[in-house]
Coordinates of N, CA and C in Angstrom, one line a residue:
X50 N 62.2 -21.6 49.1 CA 61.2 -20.8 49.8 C 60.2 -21.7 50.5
X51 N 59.6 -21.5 51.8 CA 58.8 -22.3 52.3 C 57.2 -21.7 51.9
X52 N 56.1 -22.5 51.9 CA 54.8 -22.1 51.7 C 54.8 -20.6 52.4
X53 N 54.7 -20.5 53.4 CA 54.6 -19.2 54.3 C 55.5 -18.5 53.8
X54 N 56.3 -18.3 53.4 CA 57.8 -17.4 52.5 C 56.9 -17.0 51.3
X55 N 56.1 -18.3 50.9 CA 55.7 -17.8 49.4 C 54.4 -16.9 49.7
X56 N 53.5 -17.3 50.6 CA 52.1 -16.4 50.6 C 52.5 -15.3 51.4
X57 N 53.6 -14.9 52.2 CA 54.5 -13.7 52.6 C 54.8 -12.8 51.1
X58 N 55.3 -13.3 50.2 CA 55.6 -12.6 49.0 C 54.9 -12.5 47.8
X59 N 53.5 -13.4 47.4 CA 52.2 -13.4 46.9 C 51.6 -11.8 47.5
X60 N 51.5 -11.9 49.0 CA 50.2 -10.8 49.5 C 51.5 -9.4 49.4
X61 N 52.6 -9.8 49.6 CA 53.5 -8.4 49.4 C 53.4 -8.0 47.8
X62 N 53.6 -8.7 46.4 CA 53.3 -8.3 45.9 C 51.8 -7.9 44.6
X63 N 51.1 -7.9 45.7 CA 49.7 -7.6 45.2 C 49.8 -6.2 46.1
X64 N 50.1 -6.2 47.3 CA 50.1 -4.7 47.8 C 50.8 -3.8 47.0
X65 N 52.4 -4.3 46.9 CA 52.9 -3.6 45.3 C 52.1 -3.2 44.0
X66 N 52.5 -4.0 43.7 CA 51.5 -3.7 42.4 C 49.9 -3.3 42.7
X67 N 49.6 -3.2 43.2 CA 48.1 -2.4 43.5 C 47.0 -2.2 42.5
X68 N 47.6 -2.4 41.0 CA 46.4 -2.3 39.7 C 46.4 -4.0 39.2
X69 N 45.3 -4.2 39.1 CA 44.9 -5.5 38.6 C 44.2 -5.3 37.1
X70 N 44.0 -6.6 36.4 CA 42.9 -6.5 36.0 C 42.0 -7.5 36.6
X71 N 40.7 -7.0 36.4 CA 39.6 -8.1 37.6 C 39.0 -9.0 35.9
X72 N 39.1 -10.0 36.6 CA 38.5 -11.1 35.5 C 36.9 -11.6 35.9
X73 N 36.1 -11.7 35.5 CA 34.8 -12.3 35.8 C 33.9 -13.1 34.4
X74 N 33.2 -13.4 34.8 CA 32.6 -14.5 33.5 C 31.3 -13.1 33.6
X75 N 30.9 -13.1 31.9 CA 29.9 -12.2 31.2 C 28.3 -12.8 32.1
X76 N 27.5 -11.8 32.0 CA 26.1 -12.2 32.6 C 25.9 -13.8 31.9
X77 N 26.2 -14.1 30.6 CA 25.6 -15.4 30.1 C 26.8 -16.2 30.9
X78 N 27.8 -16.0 31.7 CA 28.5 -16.8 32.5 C 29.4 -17.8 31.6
X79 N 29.7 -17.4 30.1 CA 30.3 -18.4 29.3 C 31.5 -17.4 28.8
X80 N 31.2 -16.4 28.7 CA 32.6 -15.0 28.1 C 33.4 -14.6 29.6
X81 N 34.5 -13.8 29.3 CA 35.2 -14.0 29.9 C 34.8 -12.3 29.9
X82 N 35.4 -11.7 31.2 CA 35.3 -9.9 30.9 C 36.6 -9.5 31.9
X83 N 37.8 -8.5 31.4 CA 38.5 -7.7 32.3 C 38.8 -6.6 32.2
X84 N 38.9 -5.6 33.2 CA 38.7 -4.5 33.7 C 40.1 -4.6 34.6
X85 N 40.4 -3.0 34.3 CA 41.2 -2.6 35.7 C 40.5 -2.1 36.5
X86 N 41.1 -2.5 37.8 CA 40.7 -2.0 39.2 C 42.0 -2.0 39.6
X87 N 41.5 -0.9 41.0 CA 42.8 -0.6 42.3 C 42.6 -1.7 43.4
X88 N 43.4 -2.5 43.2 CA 42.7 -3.2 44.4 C 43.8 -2.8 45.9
X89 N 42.6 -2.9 47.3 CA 42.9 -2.8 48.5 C 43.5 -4.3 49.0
X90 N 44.5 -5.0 49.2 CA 45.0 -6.0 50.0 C 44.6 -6.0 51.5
X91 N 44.0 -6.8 52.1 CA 43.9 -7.0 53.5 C 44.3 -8.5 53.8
X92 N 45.3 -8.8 54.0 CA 45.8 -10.0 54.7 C 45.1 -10.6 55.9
X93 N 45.5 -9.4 56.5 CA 44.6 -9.9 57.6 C 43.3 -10.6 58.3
X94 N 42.6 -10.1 56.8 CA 41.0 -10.3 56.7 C 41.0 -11.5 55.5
X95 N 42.1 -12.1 54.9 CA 42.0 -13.0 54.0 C 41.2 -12.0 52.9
X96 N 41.4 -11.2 52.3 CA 40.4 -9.8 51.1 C 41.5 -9.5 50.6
X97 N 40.9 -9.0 49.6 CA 41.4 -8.0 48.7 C 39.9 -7.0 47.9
X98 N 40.0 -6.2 48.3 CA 38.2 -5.0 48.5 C 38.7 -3.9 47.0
X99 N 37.7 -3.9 46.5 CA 37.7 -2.9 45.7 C 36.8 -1.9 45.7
X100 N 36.6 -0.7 45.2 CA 35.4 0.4 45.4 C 34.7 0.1 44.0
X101 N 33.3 -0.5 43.5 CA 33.0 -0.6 41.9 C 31.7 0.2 42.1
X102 N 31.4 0.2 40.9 CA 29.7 0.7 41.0 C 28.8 0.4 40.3
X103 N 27.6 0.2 41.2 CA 26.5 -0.7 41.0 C 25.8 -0.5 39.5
X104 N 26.0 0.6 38.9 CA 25.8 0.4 37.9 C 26.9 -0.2 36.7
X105 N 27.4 -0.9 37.1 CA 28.7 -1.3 35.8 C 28.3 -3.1 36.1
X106 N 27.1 -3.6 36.4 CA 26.8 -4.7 36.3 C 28.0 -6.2 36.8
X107 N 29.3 -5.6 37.2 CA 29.9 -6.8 38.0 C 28.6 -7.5 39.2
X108 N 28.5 -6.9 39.8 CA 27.0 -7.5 40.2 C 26.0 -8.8 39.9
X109 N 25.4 -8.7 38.4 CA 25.3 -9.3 38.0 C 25.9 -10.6 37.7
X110 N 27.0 -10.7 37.0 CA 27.8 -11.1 36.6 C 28.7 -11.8 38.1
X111 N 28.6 -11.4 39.0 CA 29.2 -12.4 40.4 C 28.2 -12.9 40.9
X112 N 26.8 -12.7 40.6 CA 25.6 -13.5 41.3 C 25.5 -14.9 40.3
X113 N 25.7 -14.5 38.8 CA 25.9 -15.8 38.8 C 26.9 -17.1 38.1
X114 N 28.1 -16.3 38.7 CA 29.3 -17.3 38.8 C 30.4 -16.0 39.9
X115 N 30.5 -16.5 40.6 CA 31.5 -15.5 41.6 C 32.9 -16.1 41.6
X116 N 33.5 -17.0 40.6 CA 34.7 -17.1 40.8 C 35.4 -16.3 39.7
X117 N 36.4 -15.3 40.3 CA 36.8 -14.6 39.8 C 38.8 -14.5 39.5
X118 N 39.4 -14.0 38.6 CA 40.7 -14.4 38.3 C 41.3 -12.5 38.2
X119 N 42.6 -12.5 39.6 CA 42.9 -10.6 40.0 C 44.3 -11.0 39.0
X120 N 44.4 -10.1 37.8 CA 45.8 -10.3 37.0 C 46.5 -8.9 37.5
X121 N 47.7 -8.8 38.2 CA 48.6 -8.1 39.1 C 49.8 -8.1 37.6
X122 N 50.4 -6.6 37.4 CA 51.2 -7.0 36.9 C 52.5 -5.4 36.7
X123 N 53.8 -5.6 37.0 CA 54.2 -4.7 36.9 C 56.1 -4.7 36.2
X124 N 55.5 -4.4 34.4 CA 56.2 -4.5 33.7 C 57.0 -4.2 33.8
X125 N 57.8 -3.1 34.4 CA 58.9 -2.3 34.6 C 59.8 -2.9 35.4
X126 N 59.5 -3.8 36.1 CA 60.0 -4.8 37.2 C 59.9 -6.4 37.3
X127 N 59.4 -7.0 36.2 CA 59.1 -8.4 35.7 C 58.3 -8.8 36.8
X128 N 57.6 -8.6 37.3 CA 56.8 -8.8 38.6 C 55.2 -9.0 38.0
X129 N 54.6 -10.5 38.5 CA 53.3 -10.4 38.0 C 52.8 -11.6 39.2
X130 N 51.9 -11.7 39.3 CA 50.6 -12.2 40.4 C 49.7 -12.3 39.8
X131 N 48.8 -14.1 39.8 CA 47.6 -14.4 39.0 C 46.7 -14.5 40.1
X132 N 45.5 -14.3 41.0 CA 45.0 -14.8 42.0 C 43.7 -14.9 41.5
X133 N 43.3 -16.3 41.8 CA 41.7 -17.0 42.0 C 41.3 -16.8 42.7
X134 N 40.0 -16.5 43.2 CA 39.0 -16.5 44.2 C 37.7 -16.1 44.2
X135 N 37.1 -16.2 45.0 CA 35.5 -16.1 45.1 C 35.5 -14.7 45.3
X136 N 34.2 -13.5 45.0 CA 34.1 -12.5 44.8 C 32.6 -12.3 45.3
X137 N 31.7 -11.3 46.5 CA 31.2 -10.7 46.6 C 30.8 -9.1 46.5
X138 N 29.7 -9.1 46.3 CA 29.0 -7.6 46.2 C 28.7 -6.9 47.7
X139 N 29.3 -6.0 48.6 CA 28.6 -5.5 49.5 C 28.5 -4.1 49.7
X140 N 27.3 -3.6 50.2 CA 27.0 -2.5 50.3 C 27.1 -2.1 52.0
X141 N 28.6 -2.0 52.0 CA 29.6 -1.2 53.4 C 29.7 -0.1 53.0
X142 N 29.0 0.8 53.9 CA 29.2 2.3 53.9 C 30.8 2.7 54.7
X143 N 30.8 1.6 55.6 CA 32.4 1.9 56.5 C 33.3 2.0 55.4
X144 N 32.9 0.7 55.2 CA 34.4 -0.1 54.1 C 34.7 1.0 52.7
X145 N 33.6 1.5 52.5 CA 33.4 2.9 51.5 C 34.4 3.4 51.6
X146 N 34.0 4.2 53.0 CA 34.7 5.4 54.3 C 36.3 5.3 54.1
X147 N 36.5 4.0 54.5 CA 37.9 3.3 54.4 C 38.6 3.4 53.3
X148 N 38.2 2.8 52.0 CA 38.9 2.6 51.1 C 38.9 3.9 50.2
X149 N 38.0 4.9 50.4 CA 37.8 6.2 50.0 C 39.1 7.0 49.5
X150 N 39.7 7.5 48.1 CA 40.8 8.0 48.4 C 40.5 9.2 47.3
X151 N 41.4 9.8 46.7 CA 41.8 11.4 45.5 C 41.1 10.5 44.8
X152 N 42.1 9.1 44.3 CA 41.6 8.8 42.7 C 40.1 8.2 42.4
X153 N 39.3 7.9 43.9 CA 38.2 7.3 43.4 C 36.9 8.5 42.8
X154 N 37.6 9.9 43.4 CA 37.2 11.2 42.7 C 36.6 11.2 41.5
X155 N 37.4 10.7 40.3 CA 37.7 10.2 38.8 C 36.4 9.1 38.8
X156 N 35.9 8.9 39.2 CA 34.5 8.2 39.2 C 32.9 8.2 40.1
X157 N 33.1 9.3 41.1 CA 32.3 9.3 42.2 C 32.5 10.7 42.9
X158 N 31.7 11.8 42.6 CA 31.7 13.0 43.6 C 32.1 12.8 44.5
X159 N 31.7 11.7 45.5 CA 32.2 12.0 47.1 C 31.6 10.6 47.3
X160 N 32.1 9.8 48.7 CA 31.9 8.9 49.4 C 30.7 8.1 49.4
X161 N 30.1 9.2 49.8 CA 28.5 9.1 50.0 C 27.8 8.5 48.8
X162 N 28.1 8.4 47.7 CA 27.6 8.1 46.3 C 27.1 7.0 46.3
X163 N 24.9 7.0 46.5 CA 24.9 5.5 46.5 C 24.9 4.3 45.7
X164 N 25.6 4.5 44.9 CA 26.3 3.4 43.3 C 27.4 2.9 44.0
X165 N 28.0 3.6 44.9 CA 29.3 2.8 45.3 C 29.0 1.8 45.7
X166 N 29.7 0.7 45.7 CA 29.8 -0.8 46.7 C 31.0 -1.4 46.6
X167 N 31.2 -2.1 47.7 CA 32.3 -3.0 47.9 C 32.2 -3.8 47.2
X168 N 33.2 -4.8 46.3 CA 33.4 -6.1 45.7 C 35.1 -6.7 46.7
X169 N 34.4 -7.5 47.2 CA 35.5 -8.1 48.0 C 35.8 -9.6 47.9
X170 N 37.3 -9.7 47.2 CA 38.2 -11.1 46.5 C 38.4 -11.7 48.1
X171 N 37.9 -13.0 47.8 CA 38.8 -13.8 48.8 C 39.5 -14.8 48.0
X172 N 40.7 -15.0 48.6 CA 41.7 -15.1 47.2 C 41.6 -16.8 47.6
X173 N 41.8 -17.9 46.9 CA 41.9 -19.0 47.2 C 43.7 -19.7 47.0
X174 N 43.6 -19.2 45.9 CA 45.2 -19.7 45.2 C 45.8 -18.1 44.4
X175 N 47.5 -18.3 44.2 CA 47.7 -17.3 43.9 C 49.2 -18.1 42.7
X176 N 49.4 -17.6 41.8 CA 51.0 -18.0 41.1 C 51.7 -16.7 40.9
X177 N 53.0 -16.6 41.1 CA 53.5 -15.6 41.2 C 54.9 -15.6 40.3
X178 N 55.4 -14.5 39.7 CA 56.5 -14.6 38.7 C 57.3 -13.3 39.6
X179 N 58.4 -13.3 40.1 CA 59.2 -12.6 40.7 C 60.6 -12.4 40.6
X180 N 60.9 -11.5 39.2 CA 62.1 -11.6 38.8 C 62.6 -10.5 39.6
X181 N 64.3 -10.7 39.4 CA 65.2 -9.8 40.0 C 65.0 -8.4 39.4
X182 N 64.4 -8.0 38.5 CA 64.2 -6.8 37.5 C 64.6 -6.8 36.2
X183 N 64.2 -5.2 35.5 CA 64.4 -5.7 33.9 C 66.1 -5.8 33.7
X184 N 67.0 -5.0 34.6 CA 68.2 -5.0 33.7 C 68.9 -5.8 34.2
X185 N 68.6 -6.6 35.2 CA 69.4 -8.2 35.4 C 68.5 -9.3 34.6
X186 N 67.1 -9.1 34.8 CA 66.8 -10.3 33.8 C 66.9 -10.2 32.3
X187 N 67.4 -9.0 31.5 CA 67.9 -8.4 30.4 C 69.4 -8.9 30.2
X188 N 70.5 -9.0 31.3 CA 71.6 -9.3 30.8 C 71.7 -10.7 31.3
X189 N 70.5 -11.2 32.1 CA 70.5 -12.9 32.1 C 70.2 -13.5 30.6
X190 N 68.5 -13.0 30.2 CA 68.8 -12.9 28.9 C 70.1 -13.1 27.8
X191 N 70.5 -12.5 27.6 CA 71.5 -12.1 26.9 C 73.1 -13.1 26.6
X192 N 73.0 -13.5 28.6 CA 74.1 -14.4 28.5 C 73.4 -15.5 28.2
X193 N 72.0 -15.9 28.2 CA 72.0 -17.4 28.0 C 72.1 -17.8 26.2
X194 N 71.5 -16.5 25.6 CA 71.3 -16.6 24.5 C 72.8 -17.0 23.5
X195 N 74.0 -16.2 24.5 CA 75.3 -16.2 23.8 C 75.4 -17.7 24.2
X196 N 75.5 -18.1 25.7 CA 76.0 -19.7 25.9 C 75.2 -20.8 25.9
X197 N 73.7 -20.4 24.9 CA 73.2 -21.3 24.6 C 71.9 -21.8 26.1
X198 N 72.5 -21.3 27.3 CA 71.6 -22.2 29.0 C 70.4 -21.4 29.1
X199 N 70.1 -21.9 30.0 CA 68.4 -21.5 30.3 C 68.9 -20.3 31.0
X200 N 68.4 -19.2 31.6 CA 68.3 -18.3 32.4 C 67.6 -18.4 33.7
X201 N 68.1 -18.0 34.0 CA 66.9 -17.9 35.8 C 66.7 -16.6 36.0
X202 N 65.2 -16.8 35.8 CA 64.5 -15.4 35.6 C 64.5 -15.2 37.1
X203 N 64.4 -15.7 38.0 CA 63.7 -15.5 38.9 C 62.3 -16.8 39.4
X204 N 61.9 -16.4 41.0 CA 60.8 -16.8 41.1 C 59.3 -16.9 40.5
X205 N 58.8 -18.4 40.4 CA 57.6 -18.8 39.7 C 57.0 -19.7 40.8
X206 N 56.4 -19.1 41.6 CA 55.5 -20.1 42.6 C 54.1 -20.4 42.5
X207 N 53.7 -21.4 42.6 CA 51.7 -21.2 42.9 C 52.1 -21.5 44.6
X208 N 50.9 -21.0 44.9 CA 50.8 -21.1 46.7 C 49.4 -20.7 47.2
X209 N 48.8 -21.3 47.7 CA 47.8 -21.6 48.4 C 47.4 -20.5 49.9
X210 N 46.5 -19.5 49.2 CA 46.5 -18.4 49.9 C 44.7 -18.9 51.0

């Protein structure tokens, strides 16, 4: 695969997989803290935007260390995405507007809610594990185990997003 092949299939499967866990360092900046989030992918904008709220203290916690680690992962299909990057806090009422969907319901009456804010990943680096799925990498499995060989799970790339 070429670099561009791989950050083509990095940003495709973070749009896939769409639940992360968001990693950030604790207010004392020395613990580690992760949370699921939905994250939004924007390629285009070099982002990945999430909807959080101002009261759950990520805030804090990105003012003072903002590099943050998005764990992408979808078991059912051996498919996982690690991405680094720097992380801000903004208070976009558009970007709200935008990303606004049913499930953010489950935490927010309506749009308008002013606890909402953007936290928006700019991803620096990305590694990626992209197997063919569970029931080929199950009977890869299986045969290496009988003939003793390694298996080829599939793709393992880092790539520079």
């Amino acid at each position: 695969m070429t670099r561009k092949t791989d950050q083509d299939r990095a940003w495709e499967l973070i749009d896939e997989i769409g639940l992360c866990m968001l990693v950030s360092h604790d207010g004392n900046g020395d613990q580690l803290r992760a949370r699921p989030m939905s994250a939004h992918a924007r390629r285009d904008e070099d982002a990945i935007y999430f909807l959080t709220d101002l009261r759950a203290h990520k805030d804090d916690e990105i003012e003072i260390n903002e590099n943050v680690c998005l764990c992408f992962g979808d078991n059912s299909a051996y498919k996982y995405v690690s991405v680094t990057g720097t992380a801000n806090l903004l208070d976009d009422r558009a970007r709200v507007a935008e990303l606004w969907s049913m499930a953010a319901r489950a935490f927010w009456e309506s749009k308008d809610d002013p606890n909402i804010r953007v936290l928006k990943v700019r991803p620096t680096l990305a590694e990626f594990w992209d197997s063919p799925g569970k029931i080929v990498t199950t009977v890869k499995m299986a045969a290496a185990a009988v003939t003793g060989s390694r298996p080829d799970l599939g793709s393992n790339r880092k790539v520079l997003l």
